[in-house]
mmCIF file with all atom_site columns, C-alpha atoms in Angstrom:
data_model
loop_
_atom_site.group_PDB
_atom_site.id
_atom_site.type_symbol
_atom_site.label_atom_id
_atom_site.label_alt_id
_atom_site.label_comp_id
_atom_site.label_asym_id
_atom_site.label_entity_id
_atom_site.label_seq_id
_atom_site.pdbx_PDB_ins_code
_atom_site.Cartn_x
_atom_site.Cartn_y
_atom_site.Cartn_z
_atom_site.occupancy
_atom_site.B_iso_or_equiv
_atom_site.pdbx_formal_charge
_atom_site.auth_seq_id
_atom_site.auth_comp_id
_atom_site.auth_asym_id
_atom_site.auth_atom_id
_atom_site.pdbx_PDB_model_num
ATOM 1   C CA . UNK A 1 1   ? -26.643 -0.676 36.171  1.00 0.00 ? 1   UNK A CA 1
ATOM 2   C CA . UNK A 1 2   ? -27.903 2.311  34.153  1.00 0.00 ? 2   UNK A CA 1
ATOM 3   C CA . UNK A 1 3   ? -29.203 1.825  30.648  1.00 0.00 ? 3   UNK A CA 1
ATOM 4   C CA . UNK A 1 4   ? -26.342 2.205  28.222  1.00 0.00 ? 4   UNK A CA 1
ATOM 5   C CA . UNK A 1 5   ? -25.483 2.066  24.561  1.00 0.00 ? 5   UNK A CA 1
ATOM 6   C CA . UNK A 1 6   ? -22.449 -0.016 23.670  1.00 0.00 ? 6   UNK A CA 1
ATOM 7   C CA . UNK A 1 7   ? -20.808 0.493  20.296  1.00 0.00 ? 7   UNK A CA 1
ATOM 8   C CA . UNK A 1 8   ? -18.763 -2.464 19.160  1.00 0.00 ? 8   UNK A CA 1
ATOM 9   C CA . UNK A 1 9   ? -16.527 -2.299 16.097  1.00 0.00 ? 9   UNK A CA 1
ATOM 10  C CA . UNK A 1 10  ? -17.581 -5.461 14.245  1.00 0.00 ? 10  UNK A CA 1
ATOM 11  C CA . UNK A 1 11  ? -15.459 -5.196 11.106  1.00 0.00 ? 11  UNK A CA 1
ATOM 12  C CA . UNK A 1 12  ? -12.832 -3.006 9.445   1.00 0.00 ? 12  UNK A CA 1
ATOM 13  C CA . UNK A 1 13  ? -11.556 -3.499 5.903   1.00 0.00 ? 13  UNK A CA 1
ATOM 14  C CA . UNK A 1 14  ? -8.645  -1.752 4.205   1.00 0.00 ? 14  UNK A CA 1
ATOM 15  C CA . UNK A 1 15  ? -6.193  -2.582 1.436   1.00 0.00 ? 15  UNK A CA 1
ATOM 16  C CA . UNK A 1 16  ? -2.940  -4.333 2.318   1.00 0.00 ? 16  UNK A CA 1
ATOM 17  C CA . UNK A 1 17  ? -0.780  -2.323 -0.133  1.00 0.00 ? 17  UNK A CA 1
ATOM 18  C CA . UNK A 1 18  ? -1.048  1.259  -1.373  1.00 0.00 ? 18  UNK A CA 1
ATOM 19  C CA . UNK A 1 19  ? 1.042   4.097  -2.805  1.00 0.00 ? 19  UNK A CA 1
ATOM 20  C CA . UNK A 1 20  ? 1.812   7.226  -0.804  1.00 0.00 ? 20  UNK A CA 1
ATOM 21  C CA . UNK A 1 21  ? -0.269  10.217 -1.826  1.00 0.00 ? 21  UNK A CA 1
ATOM 22  C CA . UNK A 1 22  ? -3.120  8.108  -3.225  1.00 0.00 ? 22  UNK A CA 1
ATOM 23  C CA . UNK A 1 23  ? -6.633  7.392  -1.976  1.00 0.00 ? 23  UNK A CA 1
ATOM 24  C CA . UNK A 1 24  ? -7.531  4.173  -0.149  1.00 0.00 ? 24  UNK A CA 1
ATOM 25  C CA . UNK A 1 25  ? -11.005 2.859  0.573   1.00 0.00 ? 25  UNK A CA 1
ATOM 26  C CA . UNK A 1 26  ? -11.629 1.925  4.198   1.00 0.00 ? 26  UNK A CA 1
ATOM 27  C CA . UNK A 1 27  ? -14.889 0.463  5.480   1.00 0.00 ? 27  UNK A CA 1
ATOM 28  C CA . UNK A 1 28  ? -16.172 -0.360 8.953   1.00 0.00 ? 28  UNK A CA 1
ATOM 29  C CA . UNK A 1 29  ? -19.308 -1.591 10.692  1.00 0.00 ? 29  UNK A CA 1
ATOM 30  C CA . UNK A 1 30  ? -20.394 -0.543 14.182  1.00 0.00 ? 30  UNK A CA 1
ATOM 31  C CA . UNK A 1 31  ? -23.230 -2.216 16.103  1.00 0.00 ? 31  UNK A CA 1
ATOM 32  C CA . UNK A 1 32  ? -25.032 -1.026 19.227  1.00 0.00 ? 32  UNK A CA 1
ATOM 33  C CA . UNK A 1 33  ? -24.919 -4.054 21.536  1.00 0.00 ? 33  UNK A CA 1
ATOM 34  C CA . UNK A 1 34  ? -26.071 -2.094 24.585  1.00 0.00 ? 34  UNK A CA 1
ATOM 35  C CA . UNK A 1 35  ? -29.530 -2.086 26.150  1.00 0.00 ? 35  UNK A CA 1
ATOM 36  C CA . UNK A 1 36  ? -30.695 1.380  25.023  1.00 0.00 ? 36  UNK A CA 1
ATOM 37  C CA . UNK A 1 37  ? -30.908 3.437  21.844  1.00 0.00 ? 37  UNK A CA 1
ATOM 38  C CA . UNK A 1 38  ? -27.837 5.537  20.993  1.00 0.00 ? 38  UNK A CA 1
ATOM 39  C CA . UNK A 1 39  ? -29.027 9.070  20.379  1.00 0.00 ? 39  UNK A CA 1
ATOM 40  C CA . UNK A 1 40  ? -27.381 12.393 19.696  1.00 0.00 ? 40  UNK A CA 1
ATOM 41  C CA . UNK A 1 41  ? -24.302 12.718 17.519  1.00 0.00 ? 41  UNK A CA 1
ATOM 42  C CA . UNK A 1 42  ? -20.857 11.129 17.598  1.00 0.00 ? 42  UNK A CA 1
ATOM 43  C CA . UNK A 1 43  ? -17.713 10.903 15.496  1.00 0.00 ? 43  UNK A CA 1
ATOM 44  C CA . UNK A 1 44  ? -15.648 8.020  14.156  1.00 0.00 ? 44  UNK A CA 1
ATOM 45  C CA . UNK A 1 45  ? -11.952 8.562  13.441  1.00 0.00 ? 45  UNK A CA 1
ATOM 46  C CA . UNK A 1 46  ? -9.652  6.693  11.029  1.00 0.00 ? 46  UNK A CA 1
ATOM 47  C CA . UNK A 1 47  ? -5.912  6.751  11.756  1.00 0.00 ? 47  UNK A CA 1
ATOM 48  C CA . UNK A 1 48  ? -2.654  5.143  10.701  1.00 0.00 ? 48  UNK A CA 1
ATOM 49  C CA . UNK A 1 49  ? -0.633  3.809  13.619  1.00 0.00 ? 49  UNK A CA 1
ATOM 50  C CA . UNK A 1 50  ? 2.871   2.396  13.732  1.00 0.00 ? 50  UNK A CA 1
ATOM 51  C CA . UNK A 1 51  ? 2.339   0.563  17.028  1.00 0.00 ? 51  UNK A CA 1
ATOM 52  C CA . UNK A 1 52  ? -1.290  -0.586 16.673  1.00 0.00 ? 52  UNK A CA 1
ATOM 53  C CA . UNK A 1 53  ? -2.411  1.511  19.658  1.00 0.00 ? 53  UNK A CA 1
ATOM 54  C CA . UNK A 1 54  ? -4.937  4.319  19.100  1.00 0.00 ? 54  UNK A CA 1
ATOM 55  C CA . UNK A 1 55  ? -3.248  7.440  20.556  1.00 0.00 ? 55  UNK A CA 1
ATOM 56  C CA . UNK A 1 56  ? -2.079  10.986 19.801  1.00 0.00 ? 56  UNK A CA 1
ATOM 57  C CA . UNK A 1 57  ? 1.036   9.725  17.968  1.00 0.00 ? 57  UNK A CA 1
ATOM 58  C CA . UNK A 1 58  ? -1.138  8.363  15.121  1.00 0.00 ? 58  UNK A CA 1
ATOM 59  C CA . UNK A 1 59  ? -1.617  10.018 11.737  1.00 0.00 ? 59  UNK A CA 1
ATOM 60  C CA . UNK A 1 60  ? -5.249  11.044 11.287  1.00 0.00 ? 60  UNK A CA 1
ATOM 61  C CA . UNK A 1 61  ? -6.737  10.165 7.894   1.00 0.00 ? 61  UNK A CA 1
ATOM 62  C CA . UNK A 1 62  ? -10.200 11.510 8.636   1.00 0.00 ? 62  UNK A CA 1
ATOM 63  C CA . UNK A 1 63  ? -13.176 11.888 10.925  1.00 0.00 ? 63  UNK A CA 1
ATOM 64  C CA . UNK A 1 64  ? -16.753 10.933 10.041  1.00 0.00 ? 64  UNK A CA 1
ATOM 65  C CA . UNK A 1 65  ? -19.763 12.513 11.782  1.00 0.00 ? 65  UNK A CA 1
ATOM 66  C CA . UNK A 1 66  ? -22.856 10.487 12.717  1.00 0.00 ? 66  UNK A CA 1
ATOM 67  C CA . UNK A 1 67  ? -26.166 11.246 14.359  1.00 0.00 ? 67  UNK A CA 1
ATOM 68  C CA . UNK A 1 68  ? -28.637 8.869  16.002  1.00 0.00 ? 68  UNK A CA 1
ATOM 69  C CA . UNK A 1 69  ? -30.754 7.182  16.748  1.00 0.00 ? 69  UNK A CA 1
ATOM 70  C CA . UNK A 1 70  ? -29.058 3.796  16.518  1.00 0.00 ? 70  UNK A CA 1
ATOM 71  C CA . UNK A 1 71  ? -31.410 1.214  18.010  1.00 0.00 ? 71  UNK A CA 1
ATOM 72  C CA . UNK A 1 72  ? -30.293 -1.719 20.145  1.00 0.00 ? 72  UNK A CA 1
ATOM 73  C CA . UNK A 1 73  ? -28.985 -4.441 17.814  1.00 0.00 ? 73  UNK A CA 1
ATOM 74  C CA . UNK A 1 74  ? -28.774 -2.100 14.806  1.00 0.00 ? 74  UNK A CA 1
ATOM 75  C CA . UNK A 1 75  ? -25.542 -1.287 12.977  1.00 0.00 ? 75  UNK A CA 1
ATOM 76  C CA . UNK A 1 76  ? -24.210 1.266  10.558  1.00 0.00 ? 76  UNK A CA 1
ATOM 77  C CA . UNK A 1 77  ? -21.577 0.786  7.875   1.00 0.00 ? 77  UNK A CA 1
ATOM 78  C CA . UNK A 1 78  ? -19.252 3.419  6.470   1.00 0.00 ? 78  UNK A CA 1
ATOM 79  C CA . UNK A 1 79  ? -17.259 3.036  3.266   1.00 0.00 ? 79  UNK A CA 1
ATOM 80  C CA . UNK A 1 80  ? -15.094 6.018  2.437   1.00 0.00 ? 80  UNK A CA 1
ATOM 81  C CA . UNK A 1 81  ? -11.953 6.963  0.551   1.00 0.00 ? 81  UNK A CA 1
ATOM 82  C CA . UNK A 1 82  ? -9.110  8.644  2.460   1.00 0.00 ? 82  UNK A CA 1
ATOM 83  C CA . UNK A 1 83  ? -5.981  10.239 0.986   1.00 0.00 ? 83  UNK A CA 1
ATOM 84  C CA . UNK A 1 84  ? -2.658  8.917  2.256   1.00 0.00 ? 84  UNK A CA 1
ATOM 85  C CA . UNK A 1 85  ? -0.039  11.579 2.998   1.00 0.00 ? 85  UNK A CA 1
ATOM 86  C CA . UNK A 1 86  ? 2.776   11.789 0.414   1.00 0.00 ? 86  UNK A CA 1
ATOM 87  C CA . UNK A 1 87  ? 5.491   11.569 3.069   1.00 0.00 ? 87  UNK A CA 1
ATOM 88  C CA . UNK A 1 88  ? 4.310   8.294  4.641   1.00 0.00 ? 88  UNK A CA 1
ATOM 89  C CA . UNK A 1 89  ? 5.854   4.975  3.644   1.00 0.00 ? 89  UNK A CA 1
ATOM 90  C CA . UNK A 1 90  ? 6.359   1.699  5.453   1.00 0.00 ? 90  UNK A CA 1
ATOM 91  C CA . UNK A 1 91  ? 4.104   -0.663 7.384   1.00 0.00 ? 91  UNK A CA 1
ATOM 92  C CA . UNK A 1 92  ? 1.132   0.856  9.214   1.00 0.00 ? 92  UNK A CA 1
ATOM 93  C CA . UNK A 1 93  ? -1.930  -0.326 11.108  1.00 0.00 ? 93  UNK A CA 1
ATOM 94  C CA . UNK A 1 94  ? -5.304  1.090  10.079  1.00 0.00 ? 94  UNK A CA 1
ATOM 95  C CA . UNK A 1 95  ? -7.369  1.802  13.198  1.00 0.00 ? 95  UNK A CA 1
ATOM 96  C CA . UNK A 1 96  ? -10.959 3.043  13.397  1.00 0.00 ? 96  UNK A CA 1
ATOM 97  C CA . UNK A 1 97  ? -12.459 4.315  16.642  1.00 0.00 ? 97  UNK A CA 1
ATOM 98  C CA . UNK A 1 98  ? -16.208 4.826  17.043  1.00 0.00 ? 98  UNK A CA 1
ATOM 99  C CA . UNK A 1 99  ? -17.626 7.489  19.364  1.00 0.00 ? 99  UNK A CA 1
ATOM 100 C CA . UNK A 1 100 ? -14.272 9.273  19.395  1.00 0.00 ? 100 UNK A CA 1
ATOM 101 C CA . UNK A 1 101 ? -15.243 11.856 22.020  1.00 0.00 ? 101 UNK A CA 1
ATOM 102 C CA . UNK A 1 102 ? -17.402 9.636  24.233  1.00 0.00 ? 102 UNK A CA 1
ATOM 103 C CA . UNK A 1 103 ? -20.497 11.595 23.216  1.00 0.00 ? 103 UNK A CA 1
ATOM 104 C CA . UNK A 1 104 ? -22.753 8.536  23.566  1.00 0.00 ? 104 UNK A CA 1
ATOM 105 C CA . UNK A 1 105 ? -23.072 7.153  27.110  1.00 0.00 ? 105 UNK A CA 1
ATOM 106 C CA . UNK A 1 106 ? -21.494 3.694  27.152  1.00 0.00 ? 106 UNK A CA 1
ATOM 107 C CA . UNK A 1 107 ? -20.586 3.507  30.818  1.00 0.00 ? 107 UNK A CA 1
ATOM 108 C CA . UNK A 1 108 ? -17.332 1.592  31.167  1.00 0.00 ? 108 UNK A CA 1
ATOM 109 C CA . UNK A 1 109 ? -17.931 -0.406 27.985  1.00 0.00 ? 109 UNK A CA 1
ATOM 110 C CA . UNK A 1 110 ? -15.354 1.395  25.814  1.00 0.00 ? 110 UNK A CA 1
ATOM 111 C CA . UNK A 1 111 ? -12.894 -1.423 25.159  1.00 0.00 ? 111 UNK A CA 1
ATOM 112 C CA . UNK A 1 112 ? -14.664 -2.516 21.964  1.00 0.00 ? 112 UNK A CA 1
ATOM 113 C CA . UNK A 1 113 ? -14.749 0.882  20.199  1.00 0.00 ? 113 UNK A CA 1
ATOM 114 C CA . UNK A 1 114 ? -11.496 0.440  18.228  1.00 0.00 ? 114 UNK A CA 1
ATOM 115 C CA . UNK A 1 115 ? -11.152 -1.957 15.310  1.00 0.00 ? 115 UNK A CA 1
ATOM 116 C CA . UNK A 1 116 ? -8.505  -2.864 12.769  1.00 0.00 ? 116 UNK A CA 1
ATOM 117 C CA . UNK A 1 117 ? -8.322  -5.188 9.759   1.00 0.00 ? 117 UNK A CA 1
ATOM 118 C CA . UNK A 1 118 ? -6.517  -8.462 10.261  1.00 0.00 ? 118 UNK A CA 1
ATOM 119 C CA . UNK A 1 119 ? -3.499  -7.285 8.251   1.00 0.00 ? 119 UNK A CA 1
ATOM 120 C CA . UNK A 1 120 ? -1.324  -4.188 8.143   1.00 0.00 ? 120 UNK A CA 1
ATOM 121 C CA . UNK A 1 121 ? -1.125  -1.662 5.305   1.00 0.00 ? 121 UNK A CA 1
ATOM 122 C CA . UNK A 1 122 ? 2.193   -1.397 3.447   1.00 0.00 ? 122 UNK A CA 1
ATOM 123 C CA . UNK A 1 123 ? 2.584   2.072  1.932   1.00 0.00 ? 123 UNK A CA 1
ATOM 124 C CA . UNK A 1 124 ? 5.103   2.200  -0.903  1.00 0.00 ? 124 UNK A CA 1
ATOM 125 C CA . UNK A 1 125 ? 6.521   5.439  -2.311  1.00 0.00 ? 125 UNK A CA 1
ATOM 126 C CA . UNK A 1 126 ? 4.518   6.715  -5.252  1.00 0.00 ? 126 UNK A CA 1
ATOM 127 C CA . UNK A 1 127 ? 6.339   6.951  -8.575  1.00 0.00 ? 127 UNK A CA 1
ATOM 128 C CA . UNK A 1 128 ? 7.793   10.406 -9.091  1.00 0.00 ? 128 UNK A CA 1
ATOM 129 C CA . UNK A 1 129 ? 9.130   12.603 -11.822 1.00 0.00 ? 129 UNK A CA 1
ATOM 130 C CA . UNK A 1 130 ? 12.915  13.030 -12.207 1.00 0.00 ? 130 UNK A CA 1
ATOM 131 C CA . UNK A 1 131 ? 13.743  16.124 -14.243 1.00 0.00 ? 131 UNK A CA 1
ATOM 132 C CA . UNK A 1 132 ? 17.201  16.025 -15.844 1.00 0.00 ? 132 UNK A CA 1
ATOM 133 C CA . UNK A 1 133 ? 18.957  18.928 -17.573 1.00 0.00 ? 133 UNK A CA 1
ATOM 134 C CA . UNK A 1 134 ? 21.083  18.098 -20.594 1.00 0.00 ? 134 UNK A CA 1
ATOM 135 C CA . UNK A 1 135 ? 22.679  19.721 -23.650 1.00 0.00 ? 135 UNK A CA 1
ATOM 136 C CA . UNK A 1 136 ? 23.698  22.830 -21.716 1.00 0.00 ? 136 UNK A CA 1
ATOM 137 C CA . UNK A 1 137 ? 25.244  25.357 -24.097 1.00 0.00 ? 137 UNK A CA 1
ATOM 138 C CA . UNK A 1 138 ? 26.647  28.794 -23.220 1.00 0.00 ? 138 UNK A CA 1
ATOM 139 C CA . UNK A 1 139 ? 28.076  31.025 -25.919 1.00 0.00 ? 139 UNK A CA 1
ATOM 140 C CA . UNK A 1 140 ? 31.551  32.280 -25.130 1.00 0.00 ? 140 UNK A CA 1
ATOM 141 C CA . UNK A 1 141 ? 33.371  34.504 -24.547 1.00 0.00 ? 141 UNK A CA 1
ATOM 142 C CA . UNK A 1 142 ? 31.484  36.131 -21.699 1.00 0.00 ? 142 UNK A CA 1
ATOM 143 C CA . UNK A 1 143 ? 32.440  39.478 -20.243 1.00 0.00 ? 143 UNK A CA 1
ATOM 144 C CA . UNK A 1 144 ? 31.845  40.399 -16.603 1.00 0.00 ? 144 UNK A CA 1
ATOM 145 C CA . UNK A 1 145 ? 28.568  42.296 -16.239 1.00 0.00 ? 145 UNK A CA 1
ATOM 146 C CA . UNK A 1 146 ? 27.274  41.388 -19.701 1.00 0.00 ? 146 UNK A CA 1
ATOM 147 C CA . UNK A 1 147 ? 24.349  39.166 -20.637 1.00 0.00 ? 147 UNK A CA 1
ATOM 148 C CA . UNK A 1 148 ? 25.094  35.592 -21.696 1.00 0.00 ? 148 UNK A CA 1
ATOM 149 C CA . UNK A 1 149 ? 22.920  33.385 -23.873 1.00 0.00 ? 149 UNK A CA 1
ATOM 150 C CA . UNK A 1 150 ? 22.447  29.893 -22.373 1.00 0.00 ? 150 UNK A CA 1
ATOM 151 C CA . UNK A 1 151 ? 20.261  27.041 -23.622 1.00 0.00 ? 151 UNK A CA 1
ATOM 152 C CA . UNK A 1 152 ? 19.447  23.572 -22.249 1.00 0.00 ? 152 UNK A CA 1
ATOM 153 C CA . UNK A 1 153 ? 16.962  20.747 -22.534 1.00 0.00 ? 153 UNK A CA 1
ATOM 154 C CA . UNK A 1 154 ? 14.972  19.205 -19.710 1.00 0.00 ? 154 UNK A CA 1
ATOM 155 C CA . UNK A 1 155 ? 13.682  15.629 -19.885 1.00 0.00 ? 155 UNK A CA 1
ATOM 156 C CA . UNK A 1 156 ? 11.795  13.457 -17.417 1.00 0.00 ? 156 UNK A CA 1
ATOM 157 C CA . UNK A 1 157 ? 13.720  10.290 -16.498 1.00 0.00 ? 157 UNK A CA 1
ATOM 158 C CA . UNK A 1 158 ? 11.221  9.414  -13.747 1.00 0.00 ? 158 UNK A CA 1
ATOM 159 C CA . UNK A 1 159 ? 8.356   6.940  -13.532 1.00 0.00 ? 159 UNK A CA 1
ATOM 160 C CA . UNK A 1 160 ? 5.567   9.533  -13.372 1.00 0.00 ? 160 UNK A CA 1
ATOM 161 C CA . UNK A 1 161 ? 4.534   12.577 -15.372 1.00 0.00 ? 161 UNK A CA 1
ATOM 162 C CA . UNK A 1 162 ? 5.919   15.923 -14.254 1.00 0.00 ? 162 UNK A CA 1
ATOM 163 C CA . UNK A 1 163 ? 2.819   17.937 -13.462 1.00 0.00 ? 163 UNK A CA 1
ATOM 164 C CA . UNK A 1 164 ? 2.527   21.555 -12.491 1.00 0.00 ? 164 UNK A CA 1
ATOM 165 C CA . UNK A 1 165 ? 5.051   24.313 -13.013 1.00 0.00 ? 165 UNK A CA 1
ATOM 166 C CA . UNK A 1 166 ? 8.728   24.201 -12.056 1.00 0.00 ? 166 UNK A CA 1
ATOM 167 C CA . UNK A 1 167 ? 11.608  26.662 -12.157 1.00 0.00 ? 167 UNK A CA 1
ATOM 168 C CA . UNK A 1 168 ? 15.009  26.048 -13.724 1.00 0.00 ? 168 UNK A CA 1
ATOM 169 C CA . UNK A 1 169 ? 18.031  27.719 -12.109 1.00 0.00 ? 169 UNK A CA 1
ATOM 170 C CA . UNK A 1 170 ? 21.377  28.453 -13.777 1.00 0.00 ? 170 UNK A CA 1
ATOM 171 C CA . UNK A 1 171 ? 24.564  28.566 -11.688 1.00 0.00 ? 171 UNK A CA 1
ATOM 172 C CA . UNK A 1 172 ? 28.067  29.701 -12.655 1.00 0.00 ? 172 UNK A CA 1
ATOM 173 C CA . UNK A 1 173 ? 30.815  27.317 -11.500 1.00 0.00 ? 173 UNK A CA 1
ATOM 174 C CA . UNK A 1 174 ? 34.592  27.237 -12.120 1.00 0.00 ? 174 UNK A CA 1
ATOM 175 C CA . UNK A 1 175 ? 34.766  23.414 -11.950 1.00 0.00 ? 175 UNK A CA 1
ATOM 176 C CA . UNK A 1 176 ? 31.304  22.244 -13.091 1.00 0.00 ? 176 UNK A CA 1
ATOM 177 C CA . UNK A 1 177 ? 30.287  21.273 -9.540  1.00 0.00 ? 177 UNK A CA 1
ATOM 178 C CA . UNK A 1 178 ? 27.759  22.762 -7.146  1.00 0.00 ? 178 UNK A CA 1
ATOM 179 C CA . UNK A 1 179 ? 29.417  23.213 -3.765  1.00 0.00 ? 179 UNK A CA 1
#
């Protein structure tokens, strides 16, 4: 049997609840349990998975680069913040895979490269703004082709501040409905 490195994912920690669009801190520890020093460079990847299986259907949160050496019996720990996508909600598994590309020779000892915390991550929708137009006033009479003076107020009935610019649109309707 050739000398080999063998990365084993010893621990992964992540929160159990988070809001979409926010940062979460994820940490993991990888140990070389092989019989030779791991040298060169390799990458670890952090994903969210709906089925708990590390594959191409997962949502990638980030990739972390490493370079050796990592001696036999030694470990490294990573603690990093990753931003959750705004559109993701529901229950997800956090998975971390060491040596993503197989850059470090581990022979056939690859079954211990993926780790996950003991619990899933529930991602709830982040609070959002809810802009509401009110007190719409148009002076009448209006003649076809002429300018009309219109005023209105906009308030935020949502749970979060309205940040950034927005555009108000004015529509003409016979029955007060948008069709």
